[in-house]
mmCIF file of C-alpha atoms in Angstrom:
data_model
loop_
_atom_site.group_PDB
_atom_site.id
_atom_site.type_symbol
_atom_site.label_atom_id
_atom_site.label_comp_id
_atom_site.label_asym_id
_atom_site.label_seq_id
_atom_site.Cartn_x
_atom_site.Cartn_y
_atom_site.Cartn_z
ATOM 1 C CA MET E 1 -59.668 138.987 149.615
ATOM 2 C CA ILE E 2 -61.859 137.412 152.314
ATOM 3 C CA ASP E 3 -60.794 138.082 155.891
ATOM 4 C CA PHE E 4 -61.838 134.708 157.287
ATOM 5 C CA ASN E 5 -60.296 135.202 160.733
ATOM 6 C CA HIS E 6 -62.465 138.228 161.410
ATOM 7 C CA ARG E 7 -65.494 138.243 159.157
ATOM 8 C CA TRP E 8 -66.219 134.593 158.467
ATOM 9 C CA LYS E 9 -65.487 132.892 161.779
ATOM 10 C CA THR E 10 -67.621 135.363 163.718
ATOM 11 C CA HIS E 11 -70.630 133.929 161.860
ATOM 12 C CA LEU E 12 -69.883 130.239 162.326
ATOM 13 C CA LYS E 13 -72.390 129.834 165.156
ATOM 14 C CA GLU E 14 -75.110 131.643 163.212
ATOM 15 C CA ILE E 15 -74.944 129.767 159.947
ATOM 16 C CA GLU E 16 -74.542 126.213 158.777
ATOM 17 C CA TYR E 17 -70.732 125.965 158.856
ATOM 18 C CA ASN E 18 -69.963 124.647 162.335
ATOM 19 C CA PRO E 19 -66.275 123.848 162.977
ATOM 20 C CA SER E 20 -67.006 120.357 164.325
ATOM 21 C CA ASN E 21 -70.352 119.261 162.965
ATOM 22 C CA LEU E 22 -73.515 120.645 161.546
ATOM 23 C CA GLU E 23 -76.428 121.319 163.846
ATOM 24 C CA ILE E 24 -79.262 119.114 162.681
ATOM 25 C CA LYS E 25 -82.740 120.236 163.693
ATOM 26 C CA ASP E 26 -85.344 117.746 164.897
ATOM 27 C CA ASN E 27 -87.914 119.086 162.435
ATOM 28 C CA LEU E 28 -88.181 120.947 159.153
ATOM 29 C CA HIS E 29 -88.710 124.716 159.427
ATOM 30 C CA PRO E 30 -92.153 124.955 161.128
ATOM 31 C CA LYS E 31 -93.205 128.104 159.283
ATOM 32 C CA PHE E 32 -92.613 126.581 155.873
ATOM 33 C CA TRP E 33 -93.725 122.984 156.356
ATOM 34 C CA ARG E 34 -97.048 121.644 157.598
ATOM 35 C CA ASP E 35 -97.096 117.875 157.988
ATOM 36 C CA ARG E 36 -94.112 117.792 155.622
ATOM 37 C CA ARG E 37 -96.009 119.739 152.938
ATOM 38 C CA LEU E 38 -95.164 123.263 151.849
ATOM 39 C CA ASP E 39 -97.296 125.939 153.519
ATOM 40 C CA GLN E 40 -100.021 127.010 151.061
ATOM 41 C CA GLU E 41 -99.467 130.751 151.581
ATOM 42 C CA VAL E 42 -95.752 130.314 150.942
ATOM 43 C CA MET E 43 -96.410 128.240 147.848
ATOM 44 C CA GLY E 44 -98.791 130.874 146.477
ATOM 45 C CA LYS E 45 -96.225 133.647 146.903
ATOM 46 C CA LEU E 46 -93.476 131.566 145.291
ATOM 47 C CA ARG E 47 -95.685 130.844 142.282
ATOM 48 C CA GLU E 48 -96.312 134.582 141.865
ATOM 49 C CA ILE E 49 -92.537 135.202 142.029
ATOM 50 C CA ILE E 50 -91.976 132.533 139.373
ATOM 51 C CA ASP E 51 -94.482 134.194 137.027
ATOM 52 C CA ASP E 52 -92.869 137.603 137.527
ATOM 53 C CA ALA E 53 -89.351 136.219 137.064
ATOM 54 C CA ILE E 54 -90.277 134.604 133.752
ATOM 55 C CA GLU E 55 -91.609 137.937 132.459
ATOM 56 C CA ILE E 56 -88.225 139.638 132.904
ATOM 57 C CA LEU E 57 -86.577 137.114 130.555
ATOM 58 C CA GLU E 58 -88.298 138.738 127.570
ATOM 59 C CA ILE E 59 -87.975 135.484 125.612
ATOM 60 C CA PRO E 60 -90.440 132.600 125.289
ATOM 61 C CA VAL E 61 -89.637 129.742 127.693
ATOM 62 C CA ASN E 62 -91.342 126.553 128.767
ATOM 63 C CA ILE E 63 -91.024 125.979 132.515
ATOM 64 C CA LYS E 64 -90.334 122.331 133.293
ATOM 65 C CA ASP E 65 -90.645 122.758 137.059
ATOM 66 C CA ALA E 66 -89.722 125.039 139.946
ATOM 67 C CA ILE E 67 -88.232 123.659 143.139
ATOM 68 C CA ILE E 68 -87.225 124.739 146.600
ATOM 69 C CA THR E 69 -83.907 123.244 147.629
ATOM 70 C CA GLY E 70 -81.026 123.913 149.984
ATOM 71 C CA SER E 71 -81.123 124.102 153.773
ATOM 72 C CA ILE E 72 -84.640 125.560 153.948
ATOM 73 C CA ALA E 73 -85.836 122.232 152.501
ATOM 74 C CA ALA E 74 -83.712 120.160 154.867
ATOM 75 C CA TYR E 75 -82.990 119.638 158.559
ATOM 76 C CA ASN E 76 -79.969 121.964 158.597
ATOM 77 C CA TRP E 77 -81.992 125.178 158.198
ATOM 78 C CA HIS E 78 -80.885 128.220 160.185
ATOM 79 C CA THR E 79 -81.795 131.852 160.709
ATOM 80 C CA LEU E 80 -79.774 132.995 157.684
ATOM 81 C CA SER E 81 -80.992 130.310 155.259
ATOM 82 C CA ASP E 82 -82.033 131.600 151.851
ATOM 83 C CA ILE E 83 -85.065 130.189 150.068
ATOM 84 C CA ASP E 84 -83.276 128.683 147.057
ATOM 85 C CA LEU E 85 -85.898 128.833 144.313
ATOM 86 C CA HIS E 86 -84.736 127.030 141.137
ATOM 87 C CA ILE E 87 -86.725 127.501 137.926
ATOM 88 C CA LEU E 88 -86.015 124.543 135.678
ATOM 89 C CA LEU E 89 -85.727 125.183 131.935
ATOM 90 C CA ASP E 90 -84.356 123.329 128.919
ATOM 91 C CA PHE E 91 -81.639 125.772 127.821
ATOM 92 C CA ARG E 92 -81.185 124.122 124.427
ATOM 93 C CA GLU E 93 -84.903 124.369 123.794
ATOM 94 C CA ILE E 94 -84.447 128.145 123.970
ATOM 95 C CA ASP E 95 -81.348 128.164 121.755
ATOM 96 C CA GLU E 96 -78.771 125.593 120.659
ATOM 97 C CA ASN E 97 -75.969 127.771 122.033
ATOM 98 C CA TYR E 98 -76.014 126.514 125.617
ATOM 99 C CA ASP E 99 -73.314 128.846 126.933
ATOM 100 C CA LEU E 100 -74.973 131.903 125.424
ATOM 101 C CA ILE E 101 -78.308 131.082 127.080
ATOM 102 C CA LYS E 102 -76.638 130.259 130.395
ATOM 103 C CA ASP E 103 -74.807 133.596 130.426
ATOM 104 C CA TYR E 104 -78.017 135.432 129.502
ATOM 105 C CA LEU E 105 -80.031 133.722 132.249
ATOM 106 C CA ASP E 106 -77.211 134.294 134.744
ATOM 107 C CA SER E 107 -77.262 138.016 134.041
ATOM 108 C CA LYS E 108 -81.039 138.132 134.453
ATOM 109 C CA ARG E 109 -80.801 136.145 137.692
ATOM 110 C CA ILE E 110 -78.104 138.399 139.108
ATOM 111 C CA ASN E 111 -80.067 141.524 138.238
ATOM 112 C CA TRP E 112 -83.257 140.059 139.768
ATOM 113 C CA ASN E 113 -81.524 139.127 143.026
ATOM 114 C CA LYS E 114 -79.855 142.551 143.214
ATOM 115 C CA THR E 115 -83.065 144.456 142.512
ATOM 116 C CA HIS E 116 -85.354 142.480 144.810
ATOM 117 C CA LYS E 117 -85.150 141.513 148.460
ATOM 118 C CA ILE E 118 -88.246 139.386 149.009
ATOM 119 C CA MET E 119 -88.492 138.047 152.552
ATOM 120 C CA ILE E 120 -90.753 135.201 153.606
ATOM 121 C CA PHE E 121 -90.823 134.581 157.369
ATOM 122 C CA GLY E 122 -87.482 136.337 157.655
ATOM 123 C CA HIS E 123 -85.775 134.351 154.869
ATOM 124 C CA GLU E 124 -84.746 135.892 151.557
ATOM 125 C CA VAL E 125 -85.823 134.373 148.243
ATOM 126 C CA GLU E 126 -82.791 133.606 146.065
ATOM 127 C CA LEU E 127 -83.698 132.970 142.440
ATOM 128 C CA TYR E 128 -81.892 130.580 140.066
ATOM 129 C CA PHE E 129 -82.446 129.415 136.488
ATOM 130 C CA GLN E 130 -81.349 125.810 136.176
ATOM 131 C CA ASP E 131 -81.031 123.624 133.081
ATOM 132 C CA ILE E 132 -82.941 120.345 133.314
ATOM 133 C CA SER E 133 -79.802 118.402 132.377
ATOM 134 C CA GLU E 134 -77.841 119.850 135.300
ATOM 135 C CA GLU E 135 -77.549 117.410 138.171
ATOM 136 C CA HIS E 136 -78.476 119.036 141.453
ATOM 137 C CA HIS E 137 -77.221 117.686 144.769
ATOM 138 C CA SER E 138 -79.238 118.560 147.828
ATOM 139 C CA SER E 139 -80.629 116.998 150.996
ATOM 140 C CA GLY E 140 -84.141 117.901 149.896
ATOM 141 C CA ALA E 141 -85.995 119.247 146.876
ATOM 142 C CA TYR E 142 -89.694 120.183 146.724
ATOM 143 C CA SER E 143 -91.673 120.934 143.578
ATOM 144 C CA VAL E 144 -93.526 124.256 143.923
ATOM 145 C CA LEU E 145 -95.567 123.520 140.793
ATOM 146 C CA GLY E 146 -96.289 119.881 141.611
ATOM 147 C CA ASP E 147 -96.722 120.497 145.360
ATOM 148 C CA ASP E 148 -94.782 117.361 146.299
ATOM 149 C CA TRP E 149 -91.329 116.188 147.287
ATOM 150 C CA ILE E 150 -88.925 115.320 144.495
ATOM 151 C CA LYS E 151 -86.421 114.256 147.127
ATOM 152 C CA GLU E 152 -87.424 114.047 150.776
ATOM 153 C CA PRO E 153 -84.743 115.166 153.228
ATOM 154 C CA VAL E 154 -83.326 112.814 155.842
ATOM 155 C CA LYS E 155 -81.456 113.552 159.055
ATOM 156 C CA GLU E 156 -77.756 112.785 158.970
ATOM 157 C CA GLU E 157 -74.719 113.302 161.191
ATOM 158 C CA VAL E 158 -71.763 115.001 159.518
ATOM 159 C CA GLU E 159 -68.250 116.225 160.281
ATOM 160 C CA LEU E 160 -66.974 119.220 158.352
ATOM 161 C CA ASP E 161 -63.402 119.876 157.219
ATOM 162 C CA LEU E 162 -63.869 123.616 157.460
ATOM 163 C CA ASP E 163 -60.152 124.466 157.536
ATOM 164 C CA ASN E 164 -59.559 123.020 154.074
ATOM 165 C CA ALA E 165 -62.824 124.498 152.800
ATOM 166 C CA GLU E 166 -61.655 127.950 153.925
ATOM 167 C CA LYS E 167 -58.268 127.480 152.251
ATOM 168 C CA LYS E 168 -59.881 126.538 148.926
ATOM 169 C CA ALA E 169 -62.335 129.420 149.125
ATOM 170 C CA ASP E 170 -59.582 131.894 150.010
ATOM 171 C CA ALA E 171 -57.450 130.780 147.053
ATOM 172 C CA LEU E 172 -60.397 131.122 144.661
ATOM 173 C CA SER E 173 -61.374 134.523 146.103
ATOM 174 C CA ARG E 174 -57.854 135.788 145.290
ATOM 175 C CA GLU E 175 -58.242 134.669 141.687
ATOM 176 C CA ILE E 176 -61.580 136.479 141.436
ATOM 177 C CA ASP E 177 -59.963 139.607 142.910
ATOM 178 C CA HIS E 178 -57.284 139.290 140.223
ATOM 179 C CA ILE E 179 -60.006 139.298 137.553
ATOM 180 C CA SER E 180 -61.391 142.482 139.134
ATOM 181 C CA GLY E 181 -57.932 144.019 138.790
ATOM 182 C CA LEU E 182 -57.739 143.042 135.124
ATOM 183 C CA PHE E 183 -61.105 144.659 134.496
ATOM 184 C CA GLN E 184 -60.091 147.890 136.188
ATOM 185 C CA ASP E 185 -56.878 147.905 134.142
ATOM 186 C CA LYS E 186 -59.087 147.636 131.027
ATOM 187 C CA GLU E 187 -57.710 144.206 130.167
ATOM 188 C CA TYR E 188 -61.203 143.118 129.200
ATOM 189 C CA LYS E 189 -60.324 140.124 127.027
ATOM 190 C CA GLU E 190 -58.029 138.680 129.684
ATOM 191 C CA ALA E 191 -60.630 139.346 132.386
ATOM 192 C CA TYR E 192 -63.354 137.640 130.379
ATOM 193 C CA GLU E 193 -61.265 134.579 129.550
ATOM 194 C CA PHE E 194 -60.008 134.210 133.130
ATOM 195 C CA ALA E 195 -63.551 134.616 134.517
ATOM 196 C CA ASP E 196 -64.803 131.945 132.119
ATOM 197 C CA LYS E 197 -61.958 129.658 133.201
ATOM 198 C CA ILE E 198 -62.642 130.162 136.921
ATOM 199 C CA LYS E 199 -66.367 129.566 136.460
ATOM 200 C CA GLY E 200 -65.576 126.283 134.718
ATOM 201 C CA LYS E 201 -63.079 125.405 137.437
ATOM 202 C CA LEU E 202 -65.688 126.066 140.139
ATOM 203 C CA ARG E 203 -68.267 123.887 138.402
ATOM 204 C CA LYS E 204 -65.849 120.976 138.068
ATOM 205 C CA LEU E 205 -64.523 121.420 141.615
ATOM 206 C CA ARG E 206 -67.972 121.419 143.173
ATOM 207 C CA LEU E 207 -69.215 118.536 141.041
ATOM 208 C CA SER E 208 -66.230 116.363 141.952
ATOM 209 C CA GLY E 209 -66.830 117.036 145.643
ATOM 210 C CA LEU E 210 -70.560 116.354 145.400
ATOM 211 C CA GLU E 211 -70.005 113.099 143.555
ATOM 212 C CA ARG E 212 -67.332 111.950 145.991
ATOM 213 C CA GLU E 213 -68.634 113.079 149.409
ATOM 214 C CA GLY E 214 -71.977 114.818 148.855
ATOM 215 C CA ILE E 215 -73.131 118.261 149.971
ATOM 216 C CA TYR E 216 -70.733 118.401 152.935
ATOM 217 C CA SER E 217 -67.590 117.881 150.857
ATOM 218 C CA VAL E 218 -64.748 120.377 151.199
ATOM 219 C CA GLU E 219 -65.345 121.554 147.621
ATOM 220 C CA ASN E 220 -69.039 122.207 148.140
ATOM 221 C CA LEU E 221 -68.426 123.993 151.437
ATOM 222 C CA ALA E 222 -65.840 126.216 149.715
ATOM 223 C CA PHE E 223 -68.440 126.971 147.022
ATOM 224 C CA LYS E 224 -70.979 127.972 149.691
ATOM 225 C CA ILE E 225 -68.447 130.183 151.478
ATOM 226 C CA LEU E 226 -67.813 132.038 148.218
ATOM 227 C CA ARG E 227 -71.530 132.306 147.534
ATOM 228 C CA ASN E 228 -72.290 133.728 150.998
ATOM 229 C CA GLU E 229 -69.426 136.211 150.632
ATOM 230 C CA ARG E 230 -70.931 137.231 147.234
ATOM 231 C CA TYR E 231 -67.837 136.235 145.310
ATOM 232 C CA LEU E 232 -69.814 134.098 142.888
ATOM 233 C CA GLU E 233 -72.030 137.077 142.116
ATOM 234 C CA LYS E 234 -68.948 139.216 141.616
ATOM 235 C CA LEU E 235 -67.435 136.632 139.279
ATOM 236 C CA SER E 236 -70.564 136.410 137.118
ATOM 237 C CA SER E 237 -70.867 140.188 136.896
ATOM 238 C CA LEU E 238 -67.196 140.528 135.949
ATOM 239 C CA LYS E 239 -67.607 138.009 133.165
ATOM 240 C CA VAL E 240 -70.669 139.742 131.712
ATOM 241 C CA MET E 241 -69.251 143.254 132.001
ATOM 242 C CA SER E 242 -65.870 142.212 130.566
ATOM 243 C CA TYR E 243 -67.623 140.725 127.543
ATOM 244 C CA ASP E 244 -69.685 143.888 127.077
ATOM 245 C CA MET E 245 -66.594 146.085 127.190
ATOM 246 C CA MET E 246 -64.598 143.736 124.970
ATOM 247 C CA MET E 247 -67.288 143.807 122.291
ATOM 248 C CA SER E 248 -68.020 147.545 122.493
ATOM 249 C CA VAL E 249 -66.785 149.868 119.729
ATOM 250 C CA SER E 250 -64.595 152.742 120.918
ATOM 251 C CA GLY E 251 -66.791 155.395 119.298
ATOM 252 C CA LYS E 252 -69.854 154.425 121.304
ATOM 253 C CA SER E 253 -68.885 155.993 124.583
ATOM 254 C CA ASN E 254 -72.480 155.928 125.795
ATOM 255 C CA ILE E 255 -72.328 152.137 125.966
ATOM 256 C CA LYS E 256 -69.111 152.223 127.945
ATOM 257 C CA ILE E 257 -70.395 154.881 130.305
ATOM 258 C CA ARG E 258 -73.474 152.787 131.033
ATOM 259 C CA ILE E 259 -71.386 149.720 131.739
ATOM 260 C CA MET E 260 -68.969 151.619 133.984
ATOM 261 C CA GLU E 261 -71.910 153.062 135.906
ATOM 262 C CA LYS E 262 -73.202 149.530 136.344
ATOM 263 C CA TRP E 263 -69.769 148.391 137.560
ATOM 264 C CA SER E 264 -69.520 151.278 140.053
ATOM 265 C CA LYS E 265 -72.939 150.447 141.446
ATOM 266 C CA PHE E 266 -71.991 146.790 141.734
ATOM 267 C CA ARG E 267 -68.750 147.578 143.632
ATOM 268 C CA LYS E 268 -70.675 149.609 146.203
ATOM 269 C CA ASN E 269 -72.876 146.621 146.938
ATOM 270 C CA VAL E 270 -70.101 144.073 147.555
#
């Protein structure tokens, strides 16, 4: 369970969730943007990361694009902003089973982000694999491959309903903790099904907020709180590991041992 009163609120001044309104900078991050174009050294490093990330997939894919999005590509950047690097793929071009491919790419993404901590000018690169059909809401989006803006950011004044965002995030964090309890009680089928349900709930919740009020909606803020507290990573890992345990045969203890070692390592990092 997230201790918002202690852990979260102590960081409000450091990150983008301000109780009254969001601090909008006068300019884009000066170390990343030169005359509103992505710094060439940064772009070169990101392209190398993209190539390396594709190699770990171990399956043939056709990259449609790769974009930088989130606060680092907008006027609300801050010292703790991640570099959200989205690699765009056509999931159904890889396999007709969309959910299977999404889960596979999620597991690869989680492992990549756990294994690597790549910093560029003090900001960590956060890797995502995104389906081309998935609508993405952001103030700004820049194509790393095309070296041009897909959506140029604009300055805007906002007021945040942080209290309700915290309440939503806290309720969802409790449900994710419940899934963790199911997994530890070896209720793998229940844990997997509940994790799948909560992931679907989160997608619908965030989408409804984005469509209604944009990136500063209560639902999207709650999503970001959970992401920064690593609850989304925990949820994805629980779903993958629950499936692995559910599908394992009792005689193959080596498989279970490997998964439990993976789980123990994950718990130490959250």
